[in-house]
GROMACS .gro file of C-alpha atoms in nm:
model
  355
    1MET     CA    1  10.020   6.113  12.822
    2VAL     CA    2  10.283   6.353  12.680
    3ARG     CA    3  10.447   6.254  12.356
    4ALA     CA    4  10.802   6.394  12.368
    5SER     CA    5  11.165   6.375  12.147
    6VAL     CA    6  11.402   6.058  12.271
    7ASP     CA    7  11.632   6.287  12.457
    8LEU     CA    8  11.448   6.616  12.631
    9ASP     CA    9  11.748   6.729  12.832
   10ARG     CA   10  11.481   6.839  13.070
   11ARG     CA   11  11.548   7.002  13.440
   12THR     CA   12  11.304   7.063  13.685
   13LEU     CA   13  11.373   7.432  13.669
   14VAL     CA   14  11.408   7.652  13.325
   15ARG     CA   15  11.545   8.005  13.294
   16ALA     CA   16  11.308   8.264  13.219
   17LEU     CA   17  11.342   8.662  13.201
   18VAL     CA   18  11.110   8.773  13.488
   19PHE     CA   19  10.991   9.118  13.499
   20HIS     CA   20  10.971   9.284  13.851
   21GLY     CA   21  10.858   9.620  13.800
   22PRO     CA   22  10.962   9.953  13.628
   23TRP     CA   23  11.325   9.916  13.501
   24ARG     CA   24  11.375   9.610  13.685
   25ILE     CA   25  11.383   9.253  13.507
   26ALA     CA   26  11.637   8.942  13.578
   27VAL     CA   27  11.679   8.623  13.479
   28GLU     CA   28  11.585   8.362  13.714
   29ASP     CA   29  11.484   7.992  13.752
   30ARG     CA   30  11.110   7.904  13.689
   31PRO     CA   31  10.906   7.570  13.721
   32ASP     CA   32  10.975   7.359  13.383
   33PRO     CA   33  10.649   7.422  13.197
   34VAL     CA   34  10.451   7.070  13.109
   35PRO     CA   35  10.248   7.084  12.804
   36GLY     CA   36   9.847   7.022  12.907
   37PRO     CA   37   9.586   6.879  12.683
   38GLY     CA   38   9.600   7.050  12.338
   39GLU     CA   39   9.920   7.205  12.404
   40VAL     CA   40  10.283   7.203  12.265
   41LEU     CA   41  10.610   7.269  12.462
   42LEU     CA   42  10.858   7.475  12.254
   43ARG     CA   43  11.238   7.512  12.293
   44VAL     CA   44  11.273   7.868  12.219
   45VAL     CA   45  11.544   7.949  11.947
   46SER     CA   46  11.491   8.336  11.951
   47THR     CA   47  11.258   8.634  12.073
   48GLY     CA   48  11.242   8.964  11.964
   49ILE     CA   49  11.235   9.262  12.196
   50CYS     CA   50  10.943   9.490  12.106
   51GLY     CA   51  10.855   9.825  12.146
   52SER     CA   52  10.586   9.734  12.370
   53ASP     CA   53  10.800   9.516  12.556
   54ILE     CA   54  11.016   9.826  12.632
   55HIS     CA   55  10.727  10.035  12.712
   56GLY     CA   56  10.618   9.768  12.955
   57PHE     CA   57  10.993   9.739  13.118
   58THR     CA   58  10.989  10.122  13.169
   59GLY     CA   59  10.616  10.119  13.327
   60GLU     CA   60  10.511  10.350  13.025
   61ASN     CA   61  10.206  10.145  12.911
   62GLY     CA   62  10.117   9.983  13.227
   63ARG     CA   63  10.044   9.636  13.035
   64ARG     CA   64  10.309   9.433  13.225
   65PHE     CA   65  10.308   9.322  13.541
   66PRO     CA   66  10.550   9.236  13.836
   67GLY     CA   67  10.620   8.852  13.800
   68GLN     CA   68  10.565   8.832  13.431
   69VAL     CA   69  10.774   8.655  13.176
   70MET     CA   70  10.701   8.861  12.880
   71GLY     CA   71  10.780   8.780  12.490
   72HIS     CA   72  10.571   8.721  12.204
   73GLU     CA   73  10.780   8.768  11.850
   74THR     CA   74  10.918   8.398  11.890
   75VAL     CA   75  11.052   8.105  11.717
   76GLY     CA   76  11.136   7.757  11.880
   77ARG     CA   77  11.138   7.397  11.831
   78VAL     CA   78  10.887   7.131  11.937
   79VAL     CA   79  11.014   6.928  12.225
   80ALA     CA   80  10.698   6.766  12.336
   81THR     CA   81  10.323   6.750  12.278
   82GLY     CA   82  10.052   6.720  12.541
   83PRO     CA   83   9.740   6.507  12.513
   84GLU     CA   84   9.490   6.537  12.214
   85VAL     CA   85   9.759   6.706  11.975
   86THR     CA   86   9.891   6.509  11.663
   87GLY     CA   87  10.093   6.605  11.364
   88LEU     CA   88  10.363   6.797  11.538
   89GLU     CA   89  10.676   6.624  11.563
   90PRO     CA   90  10.966   6.682  11.822
   91GLY     CA   91  11.228   6.903  11.647
   92THR     CA   92  10.985   7.074  11.417
   93LEU     CA   93  11.061   7.431  11.372
   94ALA     CA   94  10.768   7.670  11.459
   95THR     CA   95  10.645   8.027  11.557
   96VAL     CA   96  10.374   8.103  11.760
   97HIS     CA   97  10.071   8.306  11.691
   98PRO     CA   98  10.008   8.493  12.004
   99VAL     CA   99   9.635   8.565  11.965
  100LEU     CA  100   9.423   8.323  12.206
  101ALA     CA  101   9.070   8.350  12.105
  102CYS     CA  102   8.774   8.190  12.205
  103GLY     CA  103   8.703   8.059  11.837
  104SER     CA  104   8.276   8.102  11.881
  105CYS     CA  105   8.204   8.456  11.922
  106ASP     CA  106   8.085   8.674  11.615
  107ALA     CA  107   8.445   8.820  11.551
  108CYS     CA  108   8.626   8.491  11.562
  109GLN     CA  109   8.332   8.338  11.307
  110ALA     CA  110   8.409   8.631  11.097
  111GLY     CA  111   8.790   8.544  11.109
  112LEU     CA  112   8.870   8.868  11.347
  113ASP     CA  113   9.009   8.670  11.596
  114TYR     CA  114   9.224   8.952  11.725
  115ARG     CA  115   8.890   9.150  11.829
  116CYS     CA  116   8.758   8.861  12.051
  117PRO     CA  117   8.596   9.007  12.362
  118ARG     CA  118   8.797   8.735  12.559
  119ARG     CA  119   9.117   8.743  12.369
  120ARG     CA  120   9.460   8.705  12.554
  121ILE     CA  121   9.760   8.767  12.420
  122ILE     CA  122  10.085   8.580  12.464
  123GLY     CA  123  10.332   8.814  12.605
  124VAL     CA  124  10.089   9.054  12.764
  125ASP     CA  125   9.861   8.880  12.978
  126PRO     CA  126  10.065   8.799  13.271
  127ALA     CA  127   9.903   8.476  13.365
  128LEU     CA  128  10.071   8.317  13.057
  129SER     CA  129  10.456   8.249  13.065
  130SER     CA  130  10.574   8.344  12.750
  131ALA     CA  131  10.866   8.360  12.499
  132PHE     CA  132  11.170   8.486  12.708
  133ALA     CA  133  11.268   8.171  12.848
  134GLU     CA  134  11.414   7.844  12.741
  135LEU     CA  135  11.102   7.645  12.720
  136MET     CA  136  10.735   7.781  12.671
  137ALA     CA  137  10.395   7.572  12.663
  138VAL     CA  138  10.139   7.692  12.414
  139PRO     CA  139   9.812   7.571  12.250
  140ALA     CA  140   9.889   7.365  11.942
  141ALA     CA  141   9.616   7.583  11.756
  142ASN     CA  142   9.847   7.864  11.755
  143VAL     CA  143  10.162   7.687  11.639
  144VAL     CA  144  10.262   7.756  11.304
  145GLU     CA  145  10.514   7.533  11.152
  146LEU     CA  146  10.816   7.657  10.944
  147PRO     CA  147  11.028   7.514  10.681
  148GLU     CA  148  11.399   7.385  10.757
  149THR     CA  149  11.508   7.576  10.449
  150MET     CA  150  11.480   7.951  10.614
  151PRO     CA  151  11.709   8.061  10.888
  152ALA     CA  152  11.541   7.965  11.219
  153GLU     CA  153  11.579   8.312  11.365
  154TYR     CA  154  11.346   8.469  11.055
  155GLY     CA  155  11.066   8.322  11.249
  156ALA     CA  156  11.100   8.603  11.527
  157LEU     CA  157  11.035   8.876  11.271
  158ILE     CA  158  10.696   8.727  11.169
  159GLU     CA  159  10.480   8.879  11.447
  160PRO     CA  160  10.603   9.262  11.373
  161LEU     CA  161  10.575   9.175  10.980
  162ALA     CA  162  10.228   9.075  11.085
  163VAL     CA  163  10.137   9.397  11.204
  164GLY     CA  164  10.256   9.585  10.910
  165HIS     CA  165  10.093   9.366  10.684
  166HIS     CA  166   9.755   9.417  10.857
  167ALA     CA  167   9.789   9.784  10.843
  168ALA     CA  168   9.867   9.785  10.491
  169ALA     CA  169   9.568   9.598  10.447
  170ARG     CA  170   9.345   9.829  10.642
  171GLY     CA  171   9.425  10.112  10.437
  172GLY     CA  172   9.367   9.899  10.110
  173CYS     CA  173   9.669   9.904   9.987
  174GLY     CA  174   9.729   9.832   9.621
  175PRO     CA  175   9.929   9.863   9.315
  176THR     CA  176   9.867  10.233   9.236
  177ASP     CA  177   9.892  10.370   9.555
  178ARG     CA  178  10.181  10.623   9.641
  179VAL     CA  179  10.244  10.528  10.017
  180LEU     CA  180  10.412  10.727  10.287
  181VAL     CA  181  10.511  10.541  10.629
  182VAL     CA  182  10.576  10.771  10.922
  183GLY     CA  183  10.839  10.604  11.143
  184GLY     CA  184  11.127  10.395  11.026
  185GLY     CA  185  11.122  10.155  11.343
  186PRO     CA  186  11.059   9.817  11.335
  187ILE     CA  187  10.687   9.861  11.272
  188GLY     CA  188  10.739  10.106  10.992
  189GLN     CA  189  10.974   9.857  10.841
  190ALA     CA  190  10.699   9.595  10.847
  191CYS     CA  191  10.468   9.868  10.680
  192ALA     CA  192  10.729   9.924  10.392
  193LEU     CA  193  10.771   9.600  10.351
  194ALA     CA  194  10.404   9.515  10.363
  195ALA     CA  195  10.313   9.795  10.119
  196ARG     CA  196  10.541   9.633   9.868
  197ARG     CA  197  10.403   9.275   9.910
  198GLN     CA  198  10.071   9.421   9.828
  199GLY     CA  199  10.167   9.590   9.510
  200ALA     CA  200  10.263   9.939   9.594
  201GLU     CA  201  10.562  10.043   9.443
  202ARG     CA  202  10.610  10.372   9.524
  203VAL     CA  203  10.717  10.364   9.892
  204VAL     CA  204  10.882  10.607  10.105
  205VAL     CA  205  10.964  10.632  10.485
  206SER     CA  206  10.970  10.936  10.693
  207GLU     CA  207  11.227  10.896  10.945
  208PRO     CA  208  11.464  11.142  11.135
  209HIS     CA  209  11.711  10.880  11.263
  210ALA     CA  210  12.010  10.843  11.008
  211GLY     CA  211  12.098  10.493  11.114
  212ARG     CA  212  11.728  10.390  11.033
  213ARG     CA  213  11.738  10.541  10.730
  214ALA     CA  214  12.058  10.367  10.623
  215LEU     CA  215  11.888  10.033  10.709
  216LEU     CA  216  11.584  10.107  10.502
  217ALA     CA  217  11.800  10.215  10.212
  218ASP     CA  218  11.975   9.883  10.238
  219ILE     CA  219  11.663   9.685  10.198
  220GLY     CA  220  11.560   9.895   9.895
  221VAL     CA  221  11.324  10.195  10.070
  222PRO     CA  222  11.377  10.530  10.017
  223SER     CA  223  11.342  10.753  10.330
  224VAL     CA  224  11.353  11.113  10.395
  225ASP     CA  225  11.445  11.291  10.699
  226PRO     CA  226  11.107  11.485  10.800
  227ASN     CA  227  11.316  11.758  10.973
  228ASP     CA  228  11.459  11.885  10.632
  229ASP     CA  229  11.337  12.205  10.456
  230GLY     CA  230  11.051  12.109  10.214
  231PHE     CA  231  10.966  11.781  10.332
  232THR     CA  232  10.610  11.778  10.160
  233ASP     CA  233  10.768  11.875   9.839
  234VAL     CA  234  11.065  11.610   9.875
  235VAL     CA  235  10.765  11.320   9.962
  236ALA     CA  236  10.593  11.424   9.643
  237GLU     CA  237  10.892  11.417   9.442
  238VAL     CA  238  10.981  11.049   9.555
  239LEU     CA  239  10.648  10.956   9.497
  240GLY     CA  240  10.561  11.111   9.207
  241GLY     CA  241  10.268  11.293   9.367
  242ALA     CA  242  10.142  11.335   9.744
  243PRO     CA  243  10.065  11.021   9.903
  244THR     CA  244   9.757  10.850   9.856
  245LEU     CA  245   9.800  10.619  10.164
  246ALA     CA  246  10.002  10.723  10.508
  247LEU     CA  247  10.065  10.460  10.760
  248ASP     CA  248  10.190  10.618  11.082
  249ALA     CA  249  10.416  10.375  11.271
  250VAL     CA  250  10.469  10.614  11.526
  251GLY     CA  251  10.110  10.688  11.703
  252SER     CA  252  10.198  11.052  11.825
  253SER     CA  253  10.044  11.382  11.779
  254SER     CA  254  10.319  11.494  11.577
  255SER     CA  255  10.343  11.200  11.371
  256LEU     CA  256   9.961  11.199  11.275
  257ARG     CA  257   9.982  11.554  11.223
  258SER     CA  258  10.252  11.502  10.957
  259ALA     CA  259  10.054  11.213  10.811
  260LEU     CA  260   9.723  11.408  10.737
  261SER     CA  261   9.940  11.728  10.638
  262VAL     CA  262  10.093  11.551  10.339
  263CYS     CA  263   9.867  11.280  10.265
  264ALA     CA  264   9.622  11.407   9.951
  265PRO     CA  265   9.285  11.541  10.024
  266GLY     CA  266   9.030  11.233  10.016
  267GLU     CA  267   9.286  10.994  10.113
  268ARG     CA  268   9.362  10.756  10.376
  269VAL     CA  269   9.584  10.759  10.702
  270VAL     CA  270   9.605  10.449  10.896
  271LEU     CA  271   9.706  10.486  11.263
  272VAL     CA  272   9.920  10.175  11.369
  273GLY     CA  273  10.182  10.303  11.623
  274MET     CA  274  10.109  10.345  11.977
  275HIS     CA  275  10.355  10.577  12.121
  276GLU     CA  276  10.088  10.824  12.292
  277PRO     CA  277   9.761  10.669  12.446
  278LYS     CA  278   9.596  11.008  12.374
  279VAL     CA  279   9.669  11.230  12.046
  280SER     CA  280   9.530  11.536  11.932
  281ILE     CA  281   9.477  11.602  11.553
  282SER     CA  282   9.313  11.897  11.354
  283ALA     CA  283   8.935  11.813  11.286
  284TYR     CA  284   8.976  12.006  10.963
  285ALA     CA  285   9.264  11.784  10.811
  286VAL     CA  286   9.004  11.523  10.833
  287SER     CA  287   8.679  11.691  10.772
  288ILE     CA  288   8.762  11.973  10.533
  289GLU     CA  289   8.995  11.744  10.348
  290GLU     CA  290   8.779  11.461  10.353
  291ARG     CA  291   9.078  11.212  10.458
  292THR     CA  292   8.982  10.877  10.621
  293LEU     CA  293   9.133  10.798  10.937
  294THR     CA  294   9.163  10.433  11.022
  295GLY     CA  295   9.313  10.233  11.308
  296SER     CA  296   9.515   9.934  11.311
  297TYR     CA  297   9.582   9.670  11.574
  298CYS     CA  298   9.739   9.388  11.580
  299TYR     CA  299   9.642   9.132  11.288
  300THR     CA  300   9.400   8.849  11.177
  301LYS     CA  301   9.532   8.508  11.185
  302GLN     CA  302   9.548   8.487  10.812
  303ASP     CA  303   9.741   8.791  10.840
  304PHE     CA  304   9.982   8.587  11.071
  305LEU     CA  305   9.978   8.280  10.831
  306ASP     CA  306  10.029   8.457  10.507
  307THR     CA  307  10.316   8.683  10.656
  308ALA     CA  308  10.482   8.311  10.770
  309ALA     CA  309  10.462   8.195  10.445
  310TRP     CA  310  10.644   8.497  10.298
  311VAL     CA  311  10.883   8.492  10.583
  312ALA     CA  312  10.931   8.099  10.505
  313THR     CA  313  11.083   8.208  10.124
  314ALA     CA  314  11.372   8.375  10.307
  315PRO     CA  315  11.349   8.705  10.130
  316PRO     CA  316  11.702   8.846  10.165
  317GLU     CA  317  11.594   9.178  10.297
  318LEU     CA  318  11.521   9.016  10.652
  319ALA     CA  319  11.866   8.952  10.749
  320ARG     CA  320  11.944   9.324  10.747
  321LEU     CA  321  11.638   9.373  10.997
  322ILE     CA  322  11.820   9.178  11.287
  323GLU     CA  323  12.064   9.446  11.422
  324ASP     CA  324  12.177   9.286  11.752
  325ARG     CA  325  12.160   8.930  11.917
  326VAL     CA  326  12.184   8.875  12.282
  327SER     CA  327  12.186   8.561  12.505
  328LEU     CA  328  11.915   8.531  12.801
  329ALA     CA  329  12.196   8.661  13.023
  330ARG     CA  330  12.246   8.979  12.861
  331ALA     CA  331  11.873   9.037  12.790
  332PRO     CA  332  11.848   9.266  13.116
  333GLU     CA  333  12.133   9.494  12.985
  334ALA     CA  334  11.976   9.484  12.634
  335PHE     CA  335  11.663   9.599  12.779
  336ALA     CA  336  11.800   9.909  12.985
  337ALA     CA  337  12.041   9.995  12.680
  338LEU     CA  338  11.722  10.022  12.448
  339ALA     CA  339  11.491  10.175  12.703
  340ARG     CA  340  11.794  10.460  12.776
  341GLY     CA  341  11.847  10.500  12.406
  342GLU     CA  342  12.177  10.401  12.422
  343ASN     CA  343  12.148  10.090  12.187
  344PRO     CA  344  12.063  10.223  11.821
  345ALA     CA  345  11.962   9.854  11.708
  346SER     CA  346  11.628   9.831  11.509
  347LYS     CA  347  11.582   9.484  11.610
  348VAL     CA  348  11.727   9.298  11.909
  349LEU     CA  349  11.667   8.921  11.934
  350VAL     CA  350  11.718   8.744  12.259
  351PHE     CA  351  11.877   8.361  12.243
  352PRO     CA  352  11.778   8.173  12.576
  353GLY     CA  353  12.033   7.898  12.432
  354ASP     CA  354  12.296   8.125  12.468
  355SER     CA  355  12.382   8.017  12.104
   0.00000   0.00000   0.00000
């Protein structure tokens, strides 16, 4: 039996943003989702447009499919719960951990659910109707409650911030590190904030876009233009020495080359950006200089929970990360503008309720 709030204001159809192929996305009516056993129905408050969503929209990454409802950076309120679900009351503010894992394999048992060979990702798996919609049904085990003391929309920032948290952790970031973040987009911002959370006081971001450098200044993170003369010296001057840890939040041959060339010999570079599916690097920059190159993807559930707990304290810098808010009706326009580079906003939130 479905347990619901007193007034669901339910309809037989809900509005959702449906992907129909490269550069084609539209708001349509979809069947009203009903929570099954172990599931929770959420009314979506807001969902962030991720870079991977844009790359799926344009067809660049091949990871989005016609008929799919995307969206994984989300926050909502509990509307109803399916059978076998207890403890989640209607109206509860919550975000969603997007990784659906088996729970029994070696990776899951080790707390590395994102490495589960049978994992499914909300917003990526085309069989899962996801967060660019008025309502979505998700497993109760993936629902993370949030306090009413925080701005509700901050819940949509938890997922990208968790990506940055995991990347910094993969690099062994600590208080003595001098950290260079390559790329000042949403994931670069998340990496810089994560490095600070993990104790690093000396952090600088390499970013060519003046608007993003202004955002970083507003949240208290220094930045440098990689196109300026003497870039390597400027980074060392800001950090008080060559970086001991570089977090590449771009993921291209050029960004990796920059990270490896600036990072001190014997130190660490973490690749978290995925701009190019194939990259080329100087083998000598790794072998002769004995640098360590580490990959970082997604996050553990604990990374996600730790980040949610931090966001729940409503750090003041989070307000600056959100640069645009659009209704569901305006979402197709927002996708196209972001893909064409016409909207300089770093993070755009979609509000299906049009509030």
